[in-house]
Amino acid sequence: MTRVGPGRHGVMRWVGQARGGGRLIDVGERGEQLCRRTVTVRATGPDAHAAAAAPTDILANAEQSSGACSRIRCVRSLPSSSCEQCFAPRKDVHTMKVIIIGAGVLGVSVARQLAVAGEDVLLLDQRKAGAGTTATTFAWTNSSRKPDPDYHRLNLAGMEEHARLAEQLPGARSYFASGALQWADAANEQRLAANVERLRSLGYPAHWVTSDEATRIAGDLRIPATTTSIAHFPSEGYVLPDLFVNTVLADAERHGARCAVGEVVAIGDRPDGVSVTLAGGDVRTGDRLVLAAGRWTQRLAAQAGIDVPMVTDIGRGSQTVGLLGYSRSPEVDLRCVIHSPGLNLRPAAGGHAVLQALDLNADVDPADPPSADGNIASTLARRFSALLPNPGRAPEIDLRIGLRSLPADGRTVAGYASPQSRVYCLVSHSGVTLAPVLGRLVATEITTDQEQGLLGAFRPTRFAGVRRSDIEVDQHATGLGDQ
């Protein structure tokens, strides 16, 4: 239901909410969402329908007090929103209590946006912030091999949002628009050429460079003589995930969010609210719940009767398994993300590098991790040395096994499981690229009940009545430019 009445910028639109209550949204003289100025009205029980259906007195009050931040709360829903003075929680406004399960890149991003909007946010993680998949991710921001148009657009928006967020966050920078290089040998040349042609047809920045140009872009690396072609993707970049999580979380806490360690053993999704039961018996209640638990999403969602099919196999060589190497020595002046036939690299803090060899994942078993002096470690070190301009003694590399968060159909999940549900499901294999934009869009959907167009293709309702075998896709990452 929508109703229109006078507002500060010209028009106040009343939105009656399916989950009870309603809100006023200042949409400007021509219906443009200049800044979502909202008055939130929540009602339960017999008064709920009346509150949504008859907001006349609220419209009058809003008109009379439209200049007072204490009566009208801004929700950042568009990149251009700029009413920072209204973002702090107000004691005389009914704030929404939101529980977020999972303090990885997605969870902390949603928490920050909700906290900035003035909501009461509790972030729960079974260990600590950033300790799950976020701790072992290659963290390359891109939309390189995302052929689905909706997914490509969403990833492009994620890349753009990273740049905006980096300007807003205090402290050390965690996002770097470094660009990326991919070089091919004879076996991979056609694969790279086809992707460059496809991306250029979409307007995605991609062009061919010479070995000398690539060396200047890459920094202190040697390009192998077997290289036949090199492509540069200047809009891509990378994130230092630990620093990103810590910085975003600190800003969320600065705006009033709380973060706690707790293992969730039960989730309740009822018409009057949500509940979370922790190991030990503590129960937390709220108005909404965001399930941003990565690879644990399927199990936790099932507790609320929600089906979010995920790839759950974590055995040897499974789709979820991804080995990363963290070089301790030698230091290297690496300036951008690199994808090559035998080794991928991205810069890390302190002159170090993160290494990835996709073909080695087939032999990696999380139950029996590769040793520091085994064949896998030796192969990774040898390939790294081959790219160093002055290789000396063998590189020192720490190995970590990452477990990817993979929805069964390979596509991001973002939304409520049904019109009645208060549990918002959020999981993506592209979590690092998408974290800032998903944080903003998801927070906007939760606080306004206004669907955001970029998320329309990613609702969990797509799984209803569908057999898993009809949607499941192979997500092994093996080729040049895969992740």
One Martini backbone bead per residue (centre of mass of N, CA, C, O) as a GRO file, in nm:
protein
  483
    1MET     BB    1   0.096   0.035   0.022
    2THR     BB    2   0.022   0.375  -0.089
    3ARG     BB    3   0.083   0.710   0.025
    4VAL     BB    4   0.025   1.068  -0.006
    5GLY     BB    5   0.208   1.348   0.127
    6PRO     BB    6   0.346   1.594   0.281
    7GLY     BB    7   0.685   1.731   0.263
    8ARG     BB    8   0.988   1.871   0.270
    9HIS     BB    9   1.035   1.803  -0.058
   10GLY     BB   10   0.690   1.750  -0.116
   11VAL     BB   11   0.684   1.419  -0.072
   12MET     BB   12   0.497   1.178   0.118
   13ARG     BB   13   0.531   0.832   0.139
   14TRP     BB   14   0.323   0.568   0.214
   15VAL     BB   15   0.426   0.247   0.361
   16GLY     BB   16   0.282  -0.046   0.379
   17GLN     BB   17   0.365  -0.335   0.562
   18ALA     BB   18   0.379  -0.680   0.554
   19ARG     BB   19   0.527  -0.681   0.861
   20GLY     BB   20   0.417  -0.430   0.977
   21GLY     BB   21   0.328  -0.129   0.943
   22GLY     BB   22   0.518   0.176   0.858
   23ARG     BB   23   0.624   0.446   0.623
   24LEU     BB   24   0.791   0.742   0.550
   25ILE     BB   25   0.879   0.882   0.223
   26ASP     BB   26   1.096   1.101   0.086
   27VAL     BB   27   1.055   1.182  -0.280
   28GLY     BB   28   0.989   1.446  -0.367
   29GLU     BB   29   0.839   1.619  -0.618
   30ARG     BB   30   0.899   1.358  -0.841
   31GLY     BB   31   0.963   1.087  -0.670
   32GLU     BB   32   1.246   1.123  -0.563
   33GLN     BB   33   1.514   0.969  -0.381
   34LEU     BB   34   1.699   1.182  -0.221
   35CYS     BB   35   1.623   1.098   0.089
   36ARG     BB   36   1.537   0.863   0.318
   37ARG     BB   37   1.283   0.991   0.488
   38THR     BB   38   1.178   0.847   0.799
   39VAL     BB   39   0.884   0.714   0.954
   40THR     BB   40   0.847   0.478   1.197
   41VAL     BB   41   0.581   0.226   1.211
   42ARG     BB   42   0.496   0.000   1.467
   43ALA     BB   43   0.273  -0.290   1.462
   44THR     BB   44   0.083  -0.510   1.664
   45GLY     BB   45  -0.179  -0.682   1.623
   46PRO     BB   46  -0.485  -0.516   1.597
   47ASP     BB   47  -0.323  -0.234   1.504
   48ALA     BB   48  -0.170  -0.290   1.238
   49HIS     BB   49  -0.378  -0.223   1.013
   50ALA     BB   50  -0.443   0.064   1.101
   51ALA     BB   51  -0.156   0.180   1.074
   52ALA     BB   52  -0.133   0.120   0.760
   53ALA     BB   53  -0.422   0.260   0.670
   54ALA     BB   54  -0.403   0.532   0.892
   55PRO     BB   55  -0.170   0.807   0.853
   56THR     BB   56  -0.275   1.103   0.889
   57ASP     BB   57  -0.144   1.195   1.161
   58ILE     BB   58   0.148   1.139   1.071
   59LEU     BB   59   0.162   1.332   0.837
   60ALA     BB   60   0.119   1.585   1.005
   61ASN     BB   61   0.362   1.550   1.194
   62ALA     BB   62   0.578   1.544   0.973
   63GLU     BB   63   0.525   1.828   0.864
   64GLN     BB   64   0.577   1.984   1.135
   65SER     BB   65   0.876   1.805   1.185
   66SER     BB   66   1.076   1.789   0.928
   67GLY     BB   67   1.332   1.954   1.066
   68ALA     BB   68   1.359   1.711   1.275
   69CYS     BB   69   1.572   1.460   1.358
   70SER     BB   70   1.399   1.337   1.602
   71ARG     BB   71   1.156   1.250   1.379
   72ILE     BB   72   1.363   1.205   1.136
   73ARG     BB   73   1.506   0.932   0.959
   74CYS     BB   74   1.789   0.841   0.795
   75VAL     BB   75   1.843   0.638   0.496
   76ARG     BB   76   2.089   0.484   0.331
   77SER     BB   77   2.015   0.417  -0.033
   78LEU     BB   78   2.215   0.617  -0.171
   79PRO     BB   79   2.516   0.741  -0.265
   80SER     BB   80   2.403   1.056  -0.230
   81SER     BB   81   2.361   1.045   0.050
   82SER     BB   82   2.391   1.332   0.318
   83CYS     BB   83   2.249   1.285   0.623
   84GLU     BB   84   2.455   1.249   0.875
   85GLN     BB   85   2.302   1.392   1.119
   86CYS     BB   86   2.068   1.147   1.116
   87PHE     BB   87   2.216   0.859   1.180
   88ALA     BB   88   2.179   0.866   1.462
   89PRO     BB   89   2.039   0.745   1.719
   90ARG     BB   90   1.703   0.777   1.849
   91LYS     BB   91   1.519   0.769   2.138
   92ASP     BB   92   1.227   0.867   1.990
   93VAL     BB   93   1.282   0.623   1.801
   94HIS     BB   94   1.187   0.327   1.660
   95THR     BB   95   1.399   0.085   1.654
   96MET     BB   96   1.551  -0.170   1.492
   97LYS     BB   97   1.607  -0.509   1.562
   98VAL     BB   98   1.918  -0.656   1.456
   99ILE     BB   99   2.031  -0.975   1.363
  100ILE     BB  100   2.364  -1.098   1.294
  101ILE     BB  101   2.492  -1.382   1.123
  102GLY     BB  102   2.802  -1.308   1.070
  103ALA     BB  103   3.152  -1.164   1.062
  104GLY     BB  104   3.205  -1.094   0.778
  105VAL     BB  105   3.199  -0.902   0.507
  106LEU     BB  106   2.888  -0.898   0.501
  107GLY     BB  107   2.801  -0.858   0.797
  108VAL     BB  108   2.960  -0.589   0.853
  109SER     BB  109   2.830  -0.424   0.623
  110VAL     BB  110   2.540  -0.435   0.725
  111ALA     BB  111   2.590  -0.332   1.010
  112ARG     BB  112   2.688  -0.052   0.936
  113GLN     BB  113   2.440   0.050   0.776
  114LEU     BB  114   2.237   0.010   1.007
  115ALA     BB  115   2.381   0.188   1.215
  116VAL     BB  116   2.381   0.449   1.047
  117ALA     BB  117   2.052   0.434   1.038
  118GLY     BB  118   1.980   0.363   1.366
  119GLU     BB  119   1.999   0.077   1.439
  120ASP     BB  120   1.976  -0.223   1.628
  121VAL     BB  121   2.287  -0.401   1.650
  122LEU     BB  122   2.363  -0.759   1.631
  123LEU     BB  123   2.672  -0.936   1.617
  124LEU     BB  124   2.733  -1.278   1.526
  125ASP     BB  125   2.996  -1.518   1.621
  126GLN     BB  126   3.158  -1.824   1.676
  127ARG     BB  127   3.427  -1.653   1.702
  128LYS     BB  128   3.525  -1.412   1.489
  129ALA     BB  129   3.594  -1.165   1.306
  130GLY     BB  130   3.700  -1.303   1.002
  131ALA     BB  131   3.730  -1.641   1.056
  132GLY     BB  132   3.638  -1.750   0.799
  133THR     BB  133   3.644  -1.715   0.471
  134THR     BB  134   3.779  -1.431   0.495
  135ALA     BB  135   4.067  -1.552   0.592
  136THR     BB  136   4.052  -1.727   0.292
  137THR     BB  137   4.109  -1.502   0.047
  138PHE     BB  138   4.197  -1.350  -0.252
  139ALA     BB  139   4.055  -1.065  -0.293
  140TRP     BB  140   3.921  -1.005  -0.584
  141THR     BB  141   3.811  -0.734  -0.771
  142ASN     BB  142   3.536  -0.825  -0.994
  143SER     BB  143   3.387  -0.900  -1.352
  144SER     BB  144   3.517  -1.118  -1.550
  145ARG     BB  145   3.350  -1.417  -1.491
  146LYS     BB  146   3.022  -1.291  -1.541
  147PRO     BB  147   2.786  -1.377  -1.767
  148ASP     BB  148   2.564  -1.289  -1.601
  149PRO     BB  149   2.407  -0.992  -1.616
  150ASP     BB  150   2.320  -0.952  -1.318
  151TYR     BB  151   2.595  -1.029  -1.192
  152HIS     BB  152   2.765  -0.822  -1.337
  153ARG     BB  153   2.623  -0.568  -1.231
  154LEU     BB  154   2.670  -0.625  -0.932
  155ASN     BB  155   2.984  -0.626  -0.948
  156LEU     BB  156   3.017  -0.342  -1.054
  157ALA     BB  157   2.886  -0.210  -0.807
  158GLY     BB  158   3.095  -0.319  -0.607
  159MET     BB  159   3.341  -0.172  -0.718
  160GLU     BB  160   3.228   0.117  -0.684
  161GLU     BB  161   3.167   0.098  -0.374
  162HIS     BB  162   3.454   0.068  -0.274
  163ALA     BB  163   3.549   0.352  -0.345
  164ARG     BB  164   3.345   0.502  -0.165
  165LEU     BB  165   3.407   0.365   0.108
  166ALA     BB  166   3.711   0.440   0.127
  167GLU     BB  167   3.638   0.751   0.174
  168GLN     BB  168   3.474   0.702   0.457
  169LEU     BB  169   3.684   0.549   0.598
  170PRO     BB  170   3.878   0.513   0.852
  171GLY     BB  171   4.203   0.478   0.822
  172ALA     BB  172   4.334   0.229   0.680
  173ARG     BB  173   4.366   0.096   0.378
  174SER     BB  174   4.183  -0.196   0.212
  175TYR     BB  175   4.152  -0.070  -0.078
  176PHE     BB  176   4.268  -0.151  -0.426
  177ALA     BB  177   4.296   0.004  -0.751
  178SER     BB  178   4.532  -0.174  -0.929
  179GLY     BB  179   4.454  -0.382  -1.101
  180ALA     BB  180   4.499  -0.635  -1.370
  181LEU     BB  181   4.669  -0.937  -1.473
  182GLN     BB  182   4.672  -1.145  -1.775
  183TRP     BB  183   4.852  -1.439  -1.869
  184ALA     BB  184   4.948  -1.633  -2.159
  185ASP     BB  185   4.972  -1.922  -2.319
  186ALA     BB  186   4.909  -2.134  -2.568
  187ALA     BB  187   4.682  -2.288  -2.396
  188ASN     BB  188   4.531  -1.984  -2.305
  189GLU     BB  189   4.485  -1.773  -2.531
  190GLN     BB  190   4.184  -1.814  -2.620
  191ARG     BB  191   4.054  -1.772  -2.347
  192LEU     BB  192   4.146  -1.480  -2.308
  193ALA     BB  193   4.043  -1.354  -2.574
  194ALA     BB  194   3.741  -1.413  -2.533
  195ASN     BB  195   3.710  -1.246  -2.270
  196VAL     BB  196   3.802  -0.974  -2.374
  197GLU     BB  197   3.589  -0.945  -2.594
  198ARG     BB  198   3.341  -0.965  -2.412
  199LEU     BB  199   3.407  -0.726  -2.220
  200ARG     BB  200   3.432  -0.504  -2.436
  201SER     BB  201   3.130  -0.532  -2.532
  202LEU     BB  202   3.044  -0.422  -2.225
  203GLY     BB  203   3.265  -0.192  -2.130
  204TYR     BB  204   3.502  -0.335  -2.011
  205PRO     BB  205   3.809  -0.287  -1.898
  206ALA     BB  206   4.025  -0.395  -2.175
  207HIS     BB  207   4.373  -0.466  -2.260
  208TRP     BB  208   4.657  -0.479  -2.440
  209VAL     BB  209   4.997  -0.573  -2.354
  210THR     BB  210   5.315  -0.560  -2.303
  211SER     BB  211   5.578  -0.672  -2.129
  212ASP     BB  212   5.682  -0.393  -2.043
  213GLU     BB  213   5.411  -0.285  -1.942
  214ALA     BB  214   5.357  -0.513  -1.737
  215THR     BB  215   5.604  -0.462  -1.558
  216ARG     BB  216   5.520  -0.177  -1.467
  217ILE     BB  217   5.252  -0.273  -1.336
  218ALA     BB  218   5.348  -0.519  -1.148
  219GLY     BB  219   5.661  -0.498  -1.096
  220ASP     BB  220   5.857  -0.743  -0.919
  221LEU     BB  221   5.854  -0.918  -1.211
  222ARG     BB  222   5.866  -1.211  -1.419
  223ILE     BB  223   5.806  -1.276  -1.749
  224PRO     BB  224   5.762  -1.534  -1.923
  225ALA     BB  225   5.863  -1.661  -2.232
  226THR     BB  226   5.578  -1.825  -2.278
  227THR     BB  227   5.437  -1.569  -2.328
  228THR     BB  228   5.172  -1.449  -2.564
  229SER     BB  229   4.968  -1.285  -2.364
  230ILE     BB  230   4.838  -0.956  -2.237
  231ALA     BB  231   4.608  -0.840  -1.989
  232HIS     BB  232   4.435  -0.541  -1.890
  233PHE     BB  233   4.248  -0.448  -1.572
  234PRO     BB  234   4.203  -0.136  -1.434
  235SER     BB  235   3.928  -0.178  -1.240
  236GLU     BB  236   4.063  -0.359  -1.065
  237GLY     BB  237   4.139  -0.545  -0.748
  238TYR     BB  238   4.184  -0.526  -0.385
  239VAL     BB  239   4.179  -0.685  -0.056
  240LEU     BB  240   4.224  -0.653   0.293
  241PRO     BB  241   4.029  -0.843   0.481
  242ASP     BB  242   4.106  -0.794   0.776
  243LEU     BB  243   4.103  -0.484   0.760
  244PHE     BB  244   3.820  -0.449   0.656
  245VAL     BB  245   3.666  -0.576   0.890
  246ASN     BB  246   3.783  -0.399   1.119
  247THR     BB  247   3.697  -0.122   1.003
  248VAL     BB  248   3.393  -0.170   0.966
  249LEU     BB  249   3.335  -0.259   1.255
  250ALA     BB  250   3.433  -0.005   1.399
  251ASP     BB  251   3.220   0.179   1.259
  252ALA     BB  252   2.973   0.031   1.361
  253GLU     BB  253   3.038   0.075   1.663
  254ARG     BB  254   3.042   0.385   1.648
  255HIS     BB  255   2.715   0.357   1.567
  256GLY     BB  256   2.621   0.104   1.790
  257ALA     BB  257   2.721  -0.161   1.739
  258ARG     BB  258   2.729  -0.513   1.822
  259CYS     BB  259   2.974  -0.765   1.924
  260ALA     BB  260   2.953  -1.131   1.942
  261VAL     BB  261   3.018  -1.437   2.085
  262GLY     BB  262   2.832  -1.712   1.924
  263GLU     BB  263   2.654  -2.012   1.908
  264VAL     BB  264   2.418  -2.117   1.688
  265VAL     BB  265   2.126  -2.348   1.747
  266ALA     BB  266   1.874  -2.143   1.698
  267ILE     BB  267   1.584  -2.040   1.494
  268GLY     BB  268   1.334  -1.781   1.494
  269ASP     BB  269   1.026  -1.738   1.283
  270ARG     BB  270   0.796  -1.480   1.337
  271PRO     BB  271   0.549  -1.244   1.314
  272ASP     BB  272   0.681  -1.087   1.589
  273GLY     BB  273   0.971  -1.223   1.524
  274VAL     BB  274   1.299  -1.300   1.641
  275SER     BB  275   1.526  -1.580   1.725
  276VAL     BB  276   1.824  -1.665   1.926
  277THR     BB  277   2.005  -1.956   2.007
  278LEU     BB  278   2.254  -2.036   2.228
  279ALA     BB  279   2.505  -2.178   2.351
  280GLY     BB  280   2.370  -2.221   2.686
  281GLY     BB  281   2.062  -2.064   2.627
  282ASP     BB  282   2.068  -1.805   2.506
  283VAL     BB  283   1.833  -1.538   2.415
  284ARG     BB  284   1.768  -1.359   2.116
  285THR     BB  285   1.589  -1.068   2.012
  286GLY     BB  286   1.389  -0.944   1.721
  287ASP     BB  287   1.282  -0.811   1.405
  288ARG     BB  288   1.550  -0.908   1.259
  289LEU     BB  289   1.735  -1.136   1.036
  290VAL     BB  290   2.075  -1.197   0.934
  291LEU     BB  291   2.207  -1.443   0.711
  292ALA     BB  292   2.584  -1.441   0.715
  293ALA     BB  293   2.728  -1.765   0.723
  294GLY     BB  294   2.803  -1.883   0.468
  295ARG     BB  295   2.869  -2.223   0.469
  296TRP     BB  296   2.634  -2.231   0.714
  297THR     BB  297   2.354  -2.156   0.589
  298GLN     BB  298   2.190  -2.414   0.544
  299ARG     BB  299   2.171  -2.510   0.841
  300LEU     BB  300   2.048  -2.249   0.965
  301ALA     BB  301   1.802  -2.214   0.781
  302ALA     BB  302   1.664  -2.487   0.851
  303GLN     BB  303   1.577  -2.394   1.144
  304ALA     BB  304   1.356  -2.193   0.981
  305GLY     BB  305   1.254  -2.346   0.713
  306ILE     BB  306   1.496  -2.286   0.509
  307ASP     BB  307   1.602  -2.301   0.162
  308VAL     BB  308   1.970  -2.313   0.111
  309PRO     BB  309   2.154  -2.431  -0.126
  310MET     BB  310   2.469  -2.587  -0.070
  311VAL     BB  311   2.801  -2.646  -0.077
  312THR     BB  312   2.926  -2.906   0.163
  313ASP     BB  313   3.175  -3.022   0.054
  314ILE     BB  314   3.514  -3.092   0.229
  315GLY     BB  315   3.679  -3.261   0.059
  316ARG     BB  316   3.889  -3.374  -0.149
  317GLY     BB  317   3.874  -3.149  -0.414
  318SER     BB  318   3.652  -2.973  -0.369
  319GLN     BB  319   3.484  -2.686  -0.453
  320THR     BB  320   3.549  -2.538  -0.170
  321VAL     BB  321   3.848  -2.578  -0.211
  322GLY     BB  322   4.126  -2.343  -0.111
  323LEU     BB  323   4.451  -2.269  -0.171
  324LEU     BB  324   4.690  -2.074   0.023
  325GLY     BB  325   4.968  -1.850   0.002
  326TYR     BB  326   5.200  -1.696   0.245
  327SER     BB  327   5.445  -1.483   0.212
  328ARG     BB  328   5.754  -1.407   0.396
  329SER     BB  329   5.962  -1.488   0.165
  330PRO     BB  330   6.027  -1.262  -0.020
  331GLU     BB  331   6.013  -0.953  -0.086
  332VAL     BB  332   5.764  -0.773  -0.295
  333ASP     BB  333   5.688  -0.554  -0.573
  334LEU     BB  334   5.356  -0.569  -0.576
  335ARG     BB  335   5.089  -0.387  -0.771
  336CYS     BB  336   4.901  -0.637  -0.856
  337VAL     BB  337   4.699  -0.850  -1.000
  338ILE     BB  338   4.768  -1.202  -1.081
  339HIS     BB  339   4.729  -1.408  -1.384
  340SER     BB  340   4.847  -1.736  -1.441
  341PRO     BB  341   4.889  -2.057  -1.539
  342GLY     BB  342   5.038  -2.134  -1.236
  343LEU     BB  343   4.984  -1.834  -1.096
  344ASN     BB  344   4.852  -1.643  -0.834
  345LEU     BB  345   4.851  -1.286  -0.737
  346ARG     BB  346   4.863  -1.075  -0.440
  347PRO     BB  347   4.881  -0.827  -0.243
  348ALA     BB  348   5.031  -0.759   0.070
  349ALA     BB  349   5.141  -0.678   0.352
  350GLY     BB  350   5.478  -0.588   0.371
  351GLY     BB  351   5.570  -0.723   0.083
  352HIS     BB  352   5.369  -0.938   0.032
  353ALA     BB  353   5.203  -1.252  -0.073
  354VAL     BB  354   4.937  -1.405  -0.247
  355LEU     BB  355   4.885  -1.749  -0.328
  356GLN     BB  356   4.768  -1.933  -0.635
  357ALA     BB  357   4.692  -2.287  -0.731
  358LEU     BB  358   4.434  -2.443  -0.875
  359ASP     BB  359   4.548  -2.735  -0.947
  360LEU     BB  360   4.611  -2.815  -0.634
  361ASN     BB  361   4.321  -2.863  -0.507
  362ALA     BB  362   4.279  -3.170  -0.579
  363ASP     BB  363   4.504  -3.244  -0.327
  364VAL     BB  364   4.322  -3.113  -0.107
  365ASP     BB  365   4.284  -3.183   0.253
  366PRO     BB  366   4.138  -3.067   0.537
  367ALA     BB  367   4.200  -3.336   0.711
  368ASP     BB  368   4.503  -3.321   0.547
  369PRO     BB  369   4.717  -3.104   0.550
  370PRO     BB  370   4.964  -2.959   0.406
  371SER     BB  371   5.291  -2.945   0.426
  372ALA     BB  372   5.572  -2.736   0.436
  373ASP     BB  373   5.753  -3.001   0.294
  374GLY     BB  374   5.584  -3.071   0.059
  375ASN     BB  375   5.476  -3.089  -0.264
  376ILE     BB  376   5.290  -2.843  -0.264
  377ALA     BB  377   5.487  -2.638  -0.142
  378SER     BB  378   5.711  -2.677  -0.356
  379THR     BB  379   5.547  -2.593  -0.603
  380LEU     BB  380   5.475  -2.308  -0.511
  381ALA     BB  381   5.769  -2.208  -0.473
  382ARG     BB  382   5.868  -2.258  -0.764
  383ARG     BB  383   5.665  -2.068  -0.908
  384PHE     BB  384   5.745  -1.814  -0.760
  385SER     BB  385   6.046  -1.806  -0.836
  386ALA     BB  386   5.993  -1.783  -1.153
  387LEU     BB  387   5.885  -1.464  -1.101
  388LEU     BB  388   6.151  -1.378  -0.999
  389PRO     BB  389   6.423  -1.179  -1.078
  390ASN     BB  390   6.595  -1.281  -0.791
  391PRO     BB  391   6.645  -1.578  -0.713
  392GLY     BB  392   6.708  -1.759  -0.430
  393ARG     BB  393   6.602  -1.875  -0.190
  394ALA     BB  394   6.355  -2.029  -0.073
  395PRO     BB  395   6.053  -1.964  -0.011
  396GLU     BB  396   5.839  -1.848   0.245
  397ILE     BB  397   5.540  -2.048   0.316
  398ASP     BB  398   5.212  -2.022   0.410
  399LEU     BB  399   4.942  -2.243   0.468
  400ARG     BB  400   4.594  -2.229   0.352
  401ILE     BB  401   4.257  -2.331   0.398
  402GLY     BB  402   3.984  -2.276   0.203
  403LEU     BB  403   3.614  -2.221   0.222
  404ARG     BB  404   3.374  -2.186   0.017
  405SER     BB  405   3.086  -1.991  -0.066
  406LEU     BB  406   2.834  -2.208  -0.227
  407PRO     BB  407   2.589  -2.190  -0.406
  408ALA     BB  408   2.451  -2.433  -0.600
  409ASP     BB  409   2.401  -2.216  -0.856
  410GLY     BB  410   2.632  -1.975  -0.823
  411ARG     BB  411   2.445  -1.761  -0.675
  412THR     BB  412   2.339  -1.516  -0.517
  413VAL     BB  413   2.193  -1.451  -0.191
  414ALA     BB  414   1.902  -1.215  -0.152
  415GLY     BB  415   1.661  -1.244   0.104
  416TYR     BB  416   1.356  -1.343   0.158
  417ALA     BB  417   1.181  -1.651   0.177
  418SER     BB  418   0.923  -1.468   0.237
  419PRO     BB  419   0.675  -1.239   0.298
  420GLN     BB  420   0.673  -1.333   0.621
  421SER     BB  421   0.958  -1.318   0.667
  422ARG     BB  422   1.247  -1.214   0.898
  423VAL     BB  423   1.461  -1.366   0.720
  424TYR     BB  424   1.774  -1.273   0.588
  425CYS     BB  425   1.945  -1.389   0.309
  426LEU     BB  426   2.322  -1.407   0.286
  427VAL     BB  427   2.511  -1.520  -0.003
  428SER     BB  428   2.857  -1.541  -0.148
  429HIS     BB  429   3.130  -1.589  -0.358
  430SER     BB  430   3.149  -1.251  -0.398
  431GLY     BB  431   3.195  -1.103  -0.119
  432VAL     BB  432   3.422  -0.894  -0.159
  433THR     BB  433   3.306  -0.736  -0.399
  434LEU     BB  434   2.997  -0.704  -0.262
  435ALA     BB  435   2.986  -0.594   0.029
  436PRO     BB  436   2.916  -0.286   0.006
  437VAL     BB  437   2.655  -0.313  -0.171
  438LEU     BB  438   2.505  -0.515   0.006
  439GLY     BB  439   2.500  -0.350   0.258
  440ARG     BB  440   2.322  -0.123   0.141
  441LEU     BB  441   2.083  -0.281   0.010
  442VAL     BB  442   1.996  -0.451   0.253
  443ALA     BB  443   1.946  -0.220   0.450
  444THR     BB  444   1.727  -0.088   0.279
  445GLU     BB  445   1.528  -0.325   0.275
  446ILE     BB  446   1.493  -0.347   0.582
  447THR     BB  447   1.416  -0.035   0.653
  448THR     BB  448   1.186  -0.006   0.393
  449ASP     BB  449   1.068  -0.240   0.211
  450GLN     BB  450   1.249  -0.186  -0.050
  451GLU     BB  451   1.318  -0.294  -0.345
  452GLN     BB  452   1.617  -0.380  -0.512
  453GLY     BB  453   1.698  -0.424  -0.835
  454LEU     BB  454   1.981  -0.575  -0.812
  455LEU     BB  455   1.831  -0.820  -0.629
  456GLY     BB  456   1.595  -0.966  -0.790
  457ALA     BB  457   1.773  -1.234  -0.898
  458PHE     BB  458   1.853  -1.335  -0.565
  459ARG     BB  459   1.631  -1.496  -0.446
  460PRO     BB  460   1.536  -1.765  -0.238
  461THR     BB  461   1.264  -1.833  -0.391
  462ARG     BB  462   1.397  -1.999  -0.631
  463PHE     BB  463   1.394  -2.284  -0.454
  464ALA     BB  464   1.104  -2.332  -0.472
  465GLY     BB  465   1.020  -2.648  -0.589
  466VAL     BB  466   1.324  -2.729  -0.641
  467ARG     BB  467   1.554  -2.930  -0.761
  468ARG     BB  468   1.880  -2.958  -0.709
  469SER     BB  469   1.957  -3.103  -0.983
  470ASP     BB  470   1.846  -2.845  -1.158
  471ILE     BB  471   2.074  -2.621  -1.031
  472GLU     BB  472   2.335  -2.755  -1.024
  473VAL     BB  473   2.684  -2.661  -1.035
  474ASP     BB  474   3.001  -2.644  -1.148
  475GLN     BB  475   3.271  -2.483  -0.925
  476HIS     BB  476   3.535  -2.537  -1.034
  477ALA     BB  477   3.860  -2.392  -1.013
  478THR     BB  478   4.097  -2.399  -1.311
  479GLY     BB  479   4.118  -2.148  -1.480
  480LEU     BB  480   4.193  -1.871  -1.625
  481GLY     BB  481   4.036  -1.643  -1.400
  482ASP     BB  482   3.950  -1.804  -1.178
  483GLN     BB  483   3.749  -1.859  -0.838
   0.00000   0.00000   0.00000
